[in-house]
Coordinates of C-alpha atoms in Angstrom, one line a residue:
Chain A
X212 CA 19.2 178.6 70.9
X213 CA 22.9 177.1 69.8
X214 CA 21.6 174.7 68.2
X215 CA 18.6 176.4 66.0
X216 CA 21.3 178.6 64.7
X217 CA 23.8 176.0 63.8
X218 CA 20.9 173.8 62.4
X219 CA 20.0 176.8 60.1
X220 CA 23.4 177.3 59.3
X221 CA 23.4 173.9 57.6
X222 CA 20.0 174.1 56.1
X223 CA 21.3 177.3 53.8
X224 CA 24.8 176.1 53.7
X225 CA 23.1 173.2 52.0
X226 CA 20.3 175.2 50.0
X227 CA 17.9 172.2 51.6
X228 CA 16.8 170.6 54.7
X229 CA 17.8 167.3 55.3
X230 CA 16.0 164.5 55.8
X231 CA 17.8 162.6 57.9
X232 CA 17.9 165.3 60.6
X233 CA 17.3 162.8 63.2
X234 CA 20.9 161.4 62.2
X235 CA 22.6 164.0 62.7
X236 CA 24.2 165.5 66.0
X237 CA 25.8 168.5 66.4
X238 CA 28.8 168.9 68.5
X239 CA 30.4 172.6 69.8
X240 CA 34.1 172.3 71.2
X241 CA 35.8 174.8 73.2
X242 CA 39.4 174.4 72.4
X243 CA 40.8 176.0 75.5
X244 CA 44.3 176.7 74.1
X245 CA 43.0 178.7 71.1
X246 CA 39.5 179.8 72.7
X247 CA 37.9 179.2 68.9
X248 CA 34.8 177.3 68.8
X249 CA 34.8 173.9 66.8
X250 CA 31.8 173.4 65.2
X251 CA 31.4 169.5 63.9
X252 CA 28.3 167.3 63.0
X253 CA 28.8 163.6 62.8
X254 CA 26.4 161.5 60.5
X255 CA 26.2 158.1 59.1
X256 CA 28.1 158.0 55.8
X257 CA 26.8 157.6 52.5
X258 CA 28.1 156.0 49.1
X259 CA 29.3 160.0 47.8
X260 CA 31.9 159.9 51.4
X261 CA 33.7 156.8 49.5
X262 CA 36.1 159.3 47.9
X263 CA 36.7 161.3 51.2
X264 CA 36.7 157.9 53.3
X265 CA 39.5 156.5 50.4
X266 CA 41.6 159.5 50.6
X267 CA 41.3 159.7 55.0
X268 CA 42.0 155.9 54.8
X269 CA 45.7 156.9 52.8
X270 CA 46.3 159.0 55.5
X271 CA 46.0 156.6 58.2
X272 CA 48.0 154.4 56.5
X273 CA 50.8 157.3 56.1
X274 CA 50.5 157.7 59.6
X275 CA 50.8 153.7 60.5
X276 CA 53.6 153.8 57.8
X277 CA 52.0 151.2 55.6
X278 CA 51.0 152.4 52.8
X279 CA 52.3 149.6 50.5
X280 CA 49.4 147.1 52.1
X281 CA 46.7 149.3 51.0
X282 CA 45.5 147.2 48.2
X283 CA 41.4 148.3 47.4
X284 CA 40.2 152.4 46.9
X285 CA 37.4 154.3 46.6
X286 CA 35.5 151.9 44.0
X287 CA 35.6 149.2 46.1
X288 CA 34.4 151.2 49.2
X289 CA 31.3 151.9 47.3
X290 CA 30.6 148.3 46.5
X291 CA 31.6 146.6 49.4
X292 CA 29.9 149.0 51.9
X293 CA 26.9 150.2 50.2
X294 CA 25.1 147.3 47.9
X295 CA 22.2 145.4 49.5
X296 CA 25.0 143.0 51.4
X297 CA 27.1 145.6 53.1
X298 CA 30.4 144.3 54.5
X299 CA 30.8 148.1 57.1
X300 CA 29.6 150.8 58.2
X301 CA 30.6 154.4 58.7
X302 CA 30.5 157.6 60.3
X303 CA 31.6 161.3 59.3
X304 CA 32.4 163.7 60.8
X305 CA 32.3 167.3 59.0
X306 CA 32.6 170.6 59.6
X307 CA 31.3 173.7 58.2
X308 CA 32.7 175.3 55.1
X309 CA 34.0 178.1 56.8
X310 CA 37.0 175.5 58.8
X311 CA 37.3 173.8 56.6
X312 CA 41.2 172.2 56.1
X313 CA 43.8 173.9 54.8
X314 CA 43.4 171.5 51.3
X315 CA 39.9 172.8 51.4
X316 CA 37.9 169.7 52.9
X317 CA 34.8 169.4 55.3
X318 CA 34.7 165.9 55.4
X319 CA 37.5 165.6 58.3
X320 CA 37.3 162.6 60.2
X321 CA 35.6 159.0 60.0
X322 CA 34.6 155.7 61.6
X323 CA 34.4 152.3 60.1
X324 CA 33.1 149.3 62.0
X325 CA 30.8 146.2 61.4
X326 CA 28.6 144.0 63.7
X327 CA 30.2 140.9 64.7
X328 CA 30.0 137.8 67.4
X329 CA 31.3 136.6 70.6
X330 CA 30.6 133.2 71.2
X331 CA 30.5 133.9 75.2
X332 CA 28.7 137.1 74.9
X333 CA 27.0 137.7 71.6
X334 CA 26.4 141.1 69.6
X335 CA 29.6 142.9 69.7
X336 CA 30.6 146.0 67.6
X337 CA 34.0 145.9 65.9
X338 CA 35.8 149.1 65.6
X339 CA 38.0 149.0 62.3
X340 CA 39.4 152.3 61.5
X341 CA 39.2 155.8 63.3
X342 CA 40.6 158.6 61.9
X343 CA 40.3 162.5 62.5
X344 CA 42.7 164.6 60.4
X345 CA 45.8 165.8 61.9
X346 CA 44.8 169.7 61.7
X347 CA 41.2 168.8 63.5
X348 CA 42.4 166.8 66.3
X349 CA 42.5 167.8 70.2
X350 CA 38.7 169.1 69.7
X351 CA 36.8 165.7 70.8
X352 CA 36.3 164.5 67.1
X353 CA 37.5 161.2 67.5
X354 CA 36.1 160.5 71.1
X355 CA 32.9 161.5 69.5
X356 CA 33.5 159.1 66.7
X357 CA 34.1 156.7 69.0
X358 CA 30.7 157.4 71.4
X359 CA 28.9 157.7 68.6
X360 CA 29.8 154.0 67.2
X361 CA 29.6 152.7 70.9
X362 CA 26.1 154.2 70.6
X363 CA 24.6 152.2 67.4
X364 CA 26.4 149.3 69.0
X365 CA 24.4 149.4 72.0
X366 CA 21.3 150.3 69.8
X367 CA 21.2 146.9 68.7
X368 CA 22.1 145.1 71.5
X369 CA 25.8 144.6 71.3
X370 CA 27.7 144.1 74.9
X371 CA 31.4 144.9 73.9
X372 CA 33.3 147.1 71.0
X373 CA 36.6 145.5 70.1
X374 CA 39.4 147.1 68.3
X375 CA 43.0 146.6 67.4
X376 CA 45.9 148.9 68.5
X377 CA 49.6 148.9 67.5
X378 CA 51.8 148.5 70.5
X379 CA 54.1 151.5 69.5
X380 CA 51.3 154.1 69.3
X381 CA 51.9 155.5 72.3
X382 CA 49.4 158.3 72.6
X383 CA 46.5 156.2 71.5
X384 CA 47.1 153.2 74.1
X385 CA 46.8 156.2 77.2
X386 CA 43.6 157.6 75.4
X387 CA 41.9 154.1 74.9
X388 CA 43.0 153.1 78.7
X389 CA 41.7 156.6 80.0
X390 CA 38.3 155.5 78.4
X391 CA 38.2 152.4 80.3
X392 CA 39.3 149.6 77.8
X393 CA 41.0 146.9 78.5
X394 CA 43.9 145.6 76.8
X395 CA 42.8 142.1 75.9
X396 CA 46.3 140.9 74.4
X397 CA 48.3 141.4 77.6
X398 CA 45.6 140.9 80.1
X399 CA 44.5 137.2 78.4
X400 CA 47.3 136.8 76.0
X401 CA 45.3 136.9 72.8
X402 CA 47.0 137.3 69.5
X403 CA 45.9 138.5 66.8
X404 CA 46.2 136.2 64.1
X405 CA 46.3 135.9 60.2
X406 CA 46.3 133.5 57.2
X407 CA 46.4 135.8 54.0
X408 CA 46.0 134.7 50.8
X409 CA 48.6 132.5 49.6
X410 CA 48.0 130.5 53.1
X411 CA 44.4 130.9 52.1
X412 CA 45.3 129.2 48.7
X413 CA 47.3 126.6 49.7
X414 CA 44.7 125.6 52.6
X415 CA 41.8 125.6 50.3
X416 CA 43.6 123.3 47.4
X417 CA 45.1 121.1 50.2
X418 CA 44.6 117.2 50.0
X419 CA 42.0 116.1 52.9
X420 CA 43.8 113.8 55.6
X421 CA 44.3 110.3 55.2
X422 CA 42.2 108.7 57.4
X423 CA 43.1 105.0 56.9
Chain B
X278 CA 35.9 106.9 62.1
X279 CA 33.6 108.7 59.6
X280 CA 32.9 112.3 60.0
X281 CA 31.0 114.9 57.6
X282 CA 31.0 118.7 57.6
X283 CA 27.6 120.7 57.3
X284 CA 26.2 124.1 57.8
X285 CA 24.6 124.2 61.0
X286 CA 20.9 123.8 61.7
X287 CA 18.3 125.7 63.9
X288 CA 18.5 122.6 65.8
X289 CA 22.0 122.7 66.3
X290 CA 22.1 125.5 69.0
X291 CA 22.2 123.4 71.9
X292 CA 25.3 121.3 70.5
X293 CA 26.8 124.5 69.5
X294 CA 26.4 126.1 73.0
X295 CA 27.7 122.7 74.5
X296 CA 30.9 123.4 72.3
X297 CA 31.5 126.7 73.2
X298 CA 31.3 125.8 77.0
X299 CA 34.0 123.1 76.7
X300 CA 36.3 125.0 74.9
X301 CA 35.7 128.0 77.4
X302 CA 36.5 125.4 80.2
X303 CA 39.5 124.1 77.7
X304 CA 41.2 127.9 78.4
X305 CA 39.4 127.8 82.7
X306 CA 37.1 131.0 81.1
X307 CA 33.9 128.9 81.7
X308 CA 32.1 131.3 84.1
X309 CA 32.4 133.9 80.6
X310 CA 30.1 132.2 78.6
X311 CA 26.7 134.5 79.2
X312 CA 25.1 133.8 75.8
X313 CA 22.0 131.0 75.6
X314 CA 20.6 128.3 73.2
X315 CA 17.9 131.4 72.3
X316 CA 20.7 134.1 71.7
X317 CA 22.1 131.8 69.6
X318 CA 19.0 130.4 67.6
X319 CA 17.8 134.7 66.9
X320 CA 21.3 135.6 66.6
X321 CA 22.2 132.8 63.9
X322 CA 19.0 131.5 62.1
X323 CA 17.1 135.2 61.9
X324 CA 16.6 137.3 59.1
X325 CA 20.0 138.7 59.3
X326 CA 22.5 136.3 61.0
X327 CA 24.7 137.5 63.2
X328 CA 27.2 134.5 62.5
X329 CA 27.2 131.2 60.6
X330 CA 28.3 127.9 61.9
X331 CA 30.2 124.7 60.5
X332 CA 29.4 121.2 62.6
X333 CA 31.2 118.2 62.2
X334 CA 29.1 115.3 63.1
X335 CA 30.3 111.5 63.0
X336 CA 27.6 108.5 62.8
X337 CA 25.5 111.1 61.4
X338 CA 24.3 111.8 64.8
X339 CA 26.5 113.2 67.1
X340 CA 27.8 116.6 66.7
X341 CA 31.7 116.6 67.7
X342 CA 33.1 119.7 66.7
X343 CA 32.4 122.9 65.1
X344 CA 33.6 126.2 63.8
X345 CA 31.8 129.9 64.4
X346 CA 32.7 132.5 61.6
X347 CA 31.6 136.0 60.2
X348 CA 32.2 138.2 57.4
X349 CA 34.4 141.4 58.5
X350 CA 36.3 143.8 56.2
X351 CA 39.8 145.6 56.5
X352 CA 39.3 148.9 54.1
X353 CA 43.1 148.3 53.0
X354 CA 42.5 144.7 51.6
X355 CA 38.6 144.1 51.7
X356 CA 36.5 141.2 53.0
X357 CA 37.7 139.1 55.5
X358 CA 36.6 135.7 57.3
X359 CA 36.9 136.2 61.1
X360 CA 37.3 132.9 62.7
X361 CA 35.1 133.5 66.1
X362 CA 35.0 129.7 67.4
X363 CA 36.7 126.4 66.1
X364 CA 36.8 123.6 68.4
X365 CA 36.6 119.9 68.1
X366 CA 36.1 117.3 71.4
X367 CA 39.2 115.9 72.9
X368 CA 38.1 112.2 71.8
X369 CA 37.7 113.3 68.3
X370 CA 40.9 114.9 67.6
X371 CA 43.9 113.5 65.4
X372 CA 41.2 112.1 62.6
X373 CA 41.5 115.4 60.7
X374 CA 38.7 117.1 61.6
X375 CA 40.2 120.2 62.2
X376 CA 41.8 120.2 59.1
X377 CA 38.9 119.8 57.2
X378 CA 37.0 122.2 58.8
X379 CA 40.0 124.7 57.9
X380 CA 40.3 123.5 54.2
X381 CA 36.3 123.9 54.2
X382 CA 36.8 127.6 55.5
X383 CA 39.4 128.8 53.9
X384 CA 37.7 127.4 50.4
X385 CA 34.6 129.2 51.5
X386 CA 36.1 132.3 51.4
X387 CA 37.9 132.3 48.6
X388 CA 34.7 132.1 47.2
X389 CA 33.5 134.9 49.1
X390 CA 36.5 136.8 47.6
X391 CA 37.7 137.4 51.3
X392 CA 41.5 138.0 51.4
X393 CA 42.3 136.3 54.4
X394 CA 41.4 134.6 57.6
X395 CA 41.6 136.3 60.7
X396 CA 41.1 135.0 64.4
X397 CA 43.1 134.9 68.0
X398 CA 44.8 132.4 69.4
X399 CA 45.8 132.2 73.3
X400 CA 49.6 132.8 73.6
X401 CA 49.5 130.1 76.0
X402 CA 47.6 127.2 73.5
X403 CA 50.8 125.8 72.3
X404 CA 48.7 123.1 70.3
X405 CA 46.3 125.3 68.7
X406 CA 49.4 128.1 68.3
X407 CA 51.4 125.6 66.3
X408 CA 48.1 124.0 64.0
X409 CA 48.1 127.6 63.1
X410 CA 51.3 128.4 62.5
X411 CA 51.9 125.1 60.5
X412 CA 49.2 126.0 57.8
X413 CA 50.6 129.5 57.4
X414 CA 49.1 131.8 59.8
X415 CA 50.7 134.8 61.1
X416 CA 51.4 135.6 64.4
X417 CA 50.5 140.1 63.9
X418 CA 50.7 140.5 67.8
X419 CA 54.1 139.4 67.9
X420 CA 54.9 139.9 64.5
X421 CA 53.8 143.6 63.9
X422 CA 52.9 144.9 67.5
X423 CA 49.0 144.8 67.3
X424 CA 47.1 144.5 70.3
X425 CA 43.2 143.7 70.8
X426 CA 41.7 146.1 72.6
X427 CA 38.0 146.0 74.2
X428 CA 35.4 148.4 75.5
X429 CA 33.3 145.5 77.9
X430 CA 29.3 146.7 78.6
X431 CA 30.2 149.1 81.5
X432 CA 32.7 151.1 79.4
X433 CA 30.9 151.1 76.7
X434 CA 28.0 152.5 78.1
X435 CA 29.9 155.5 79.5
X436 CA 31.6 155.7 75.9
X437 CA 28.2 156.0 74.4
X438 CA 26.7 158.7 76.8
X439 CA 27.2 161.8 75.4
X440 CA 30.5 164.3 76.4
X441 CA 29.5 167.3 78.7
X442 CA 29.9 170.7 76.8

């Protein structure tokens, strides 16, 4: 009965059914300290979220204190995640128009992630930002975020999710550890590396090695 | 001694999968390697490939090294080339194939307009630490704090199934 009510409530909200119903799953919090009722649906995202997905994305970055390294925006989003040859994927999560955020936004939180490949264990999903808005969290939005992208990883056959964490954020090492994960960097000593673009320069003009 | 770079084959999966399980028994992870020669050949040489490979092959015959690689994306700096696998046989090394290989990478994706080259290294490979380091890399897990974290099958199935209300 919940659910034909809330999937009503989104037909008129909309003034149209969807048709990617199948897509969508509904999600009813209790938040135990306030006792109000969070409703949230979360649904693959399309092109029109690029400006919601650019503007979540700044935050994070606030949030990480890095803003200065964010280089691309909503443009490039568009074309890099949803031309023939897309380089992510994402998922949304909204609420309805009646809790919506104090600056008057539905869209409130978001996954990106892509498919890639472990050489010892194939298909893996990579996890490359989640992000629930500050007002919206402590109501299961971002562990449904994350479930949901563990799901279409598993859809298609992938055996881990990987992700990357920084070592000062406190609250979200406990969360990922309370979910099972393990921490790859201190239990096998992986680093995670990088050669940005002027190494990238200098290695692709280098001279190839004397071999005589 | 002669070597040439090439985009692997279909017929390259059983040299490939040879290669990954030396270097797994290079870092004593051997018993890891679950994936097989047919994993490989549907993951790599379908419609959609999962990954793309790099051989290096002297005598025009005998396949002595490779590299594994994928298209990822950062949504603060765009497309990236994730190194997965790079690995060349004990006897071949100090000819420059690694370097090669890296030059050929790193040229490939500048082309692919990727902004950098991302991979992990072992804290413990001094070696392959310092080949890094030497051409630029950055160390971000001792540099900026970032640790790799992983959801293995188990945990990821209960991840997936849905919360109770």
């Amino acid at each position: 009965m919940m659910l034909c009510v809330i999937m009503t409530y989104f037909s008129v909200g909309r003034g149209r059914i969807t048709a990617r119903i199948y897509l969508l799953q509904y999600g009813v919090h209790a938040d135990p300290d306030s006792r109000i009722r969070m409703n949230f649906r979360l649904r693959d995202s399309t092109v029109d979220d690029c400006k919601d997905i650019a503007r979540m994305l700044m935050e994070l970055a606030e949030y990480e204190k890095v803003t200065d390294l964010v280089k691309i925006g909503q443009k490039d989003l568009e074309q890099d995640g949803f031309s023939n040859t897309p380089f992510f994927r994402g998922v949304i999560a909204e609420v309805p128009e009646d809790q919506k955020s104090k600056d008057g936004h539905v869209k409130v939180g978001y996954a990106l992630y892509f498919f890639s490949y472990s050489s010892w264990k194939g298909r893996c999903v990579y996890l490359e930002d989640l992000y629930v808005m500050p007002e919206f969290r402590g109501k299961g939005i971002g562990k449904a975020l994350m479930s949901k992208v563990a799901q279409l990883g598993l859809e298609v056959g992938c055996t881990q999710m990987n992700f990357i964490v920084l070592n000062w954020n406190k609250s979200s090492l406990e969360f990922y550890t309370r979910q099972g994960c393990i921490d790859i960097t201190e239990k096998l000593g992986y680093h995670w590396m990088s050669c940005g673009e002027n190494a990238l320069k200098k290695l692709a003009n280098s001279d190839p090695v004397d071999e005589s | 001694m002669e070597f040439k770079l090439r985009k692997a084959e279909a017929r390259d999966v059983a040299d490939i999968l040879r290669l990954v399980k030396e270097l797994a028994k290079y870092e004593n992870m051997e018993h890891q390697v679950e994936l097989t020669e047919r994993e490989l050949l549907e993951d790599g040489f379908g419609e959609t490939p999962c990954y793309h490979c790099v051989i290096a092959e002297v005598n025009d015959v005998q396949v002595v090294g490779f590299a594994m690689y994928y298209l990822t994306y950062d949504p603060w700096v765009g497309k990236q080339l994730y190194l997965e696998e790079f690995y060349v046989m004990a006897e071949y090394r100090g000819l420059g194939i690694g370097s090669e290989v890296l030059r050929y990478l790193s040229d490939l994706a500048m082309k692919l307009r990727c902004t950098g080259i991302m991979f992990v290294v072992a804290e413990n490979n001094e070696p392959s630490m310092q080949f890094y380091k030497r051409r630029g890399a950055e160390d971000l897990s001792e540099g900026e704090g970032w640790r790799l974290f992983r959801f293995d099958k188990d945990s990821l199935v209960k991840m997936a199934a849905p919360s109770e209300e």
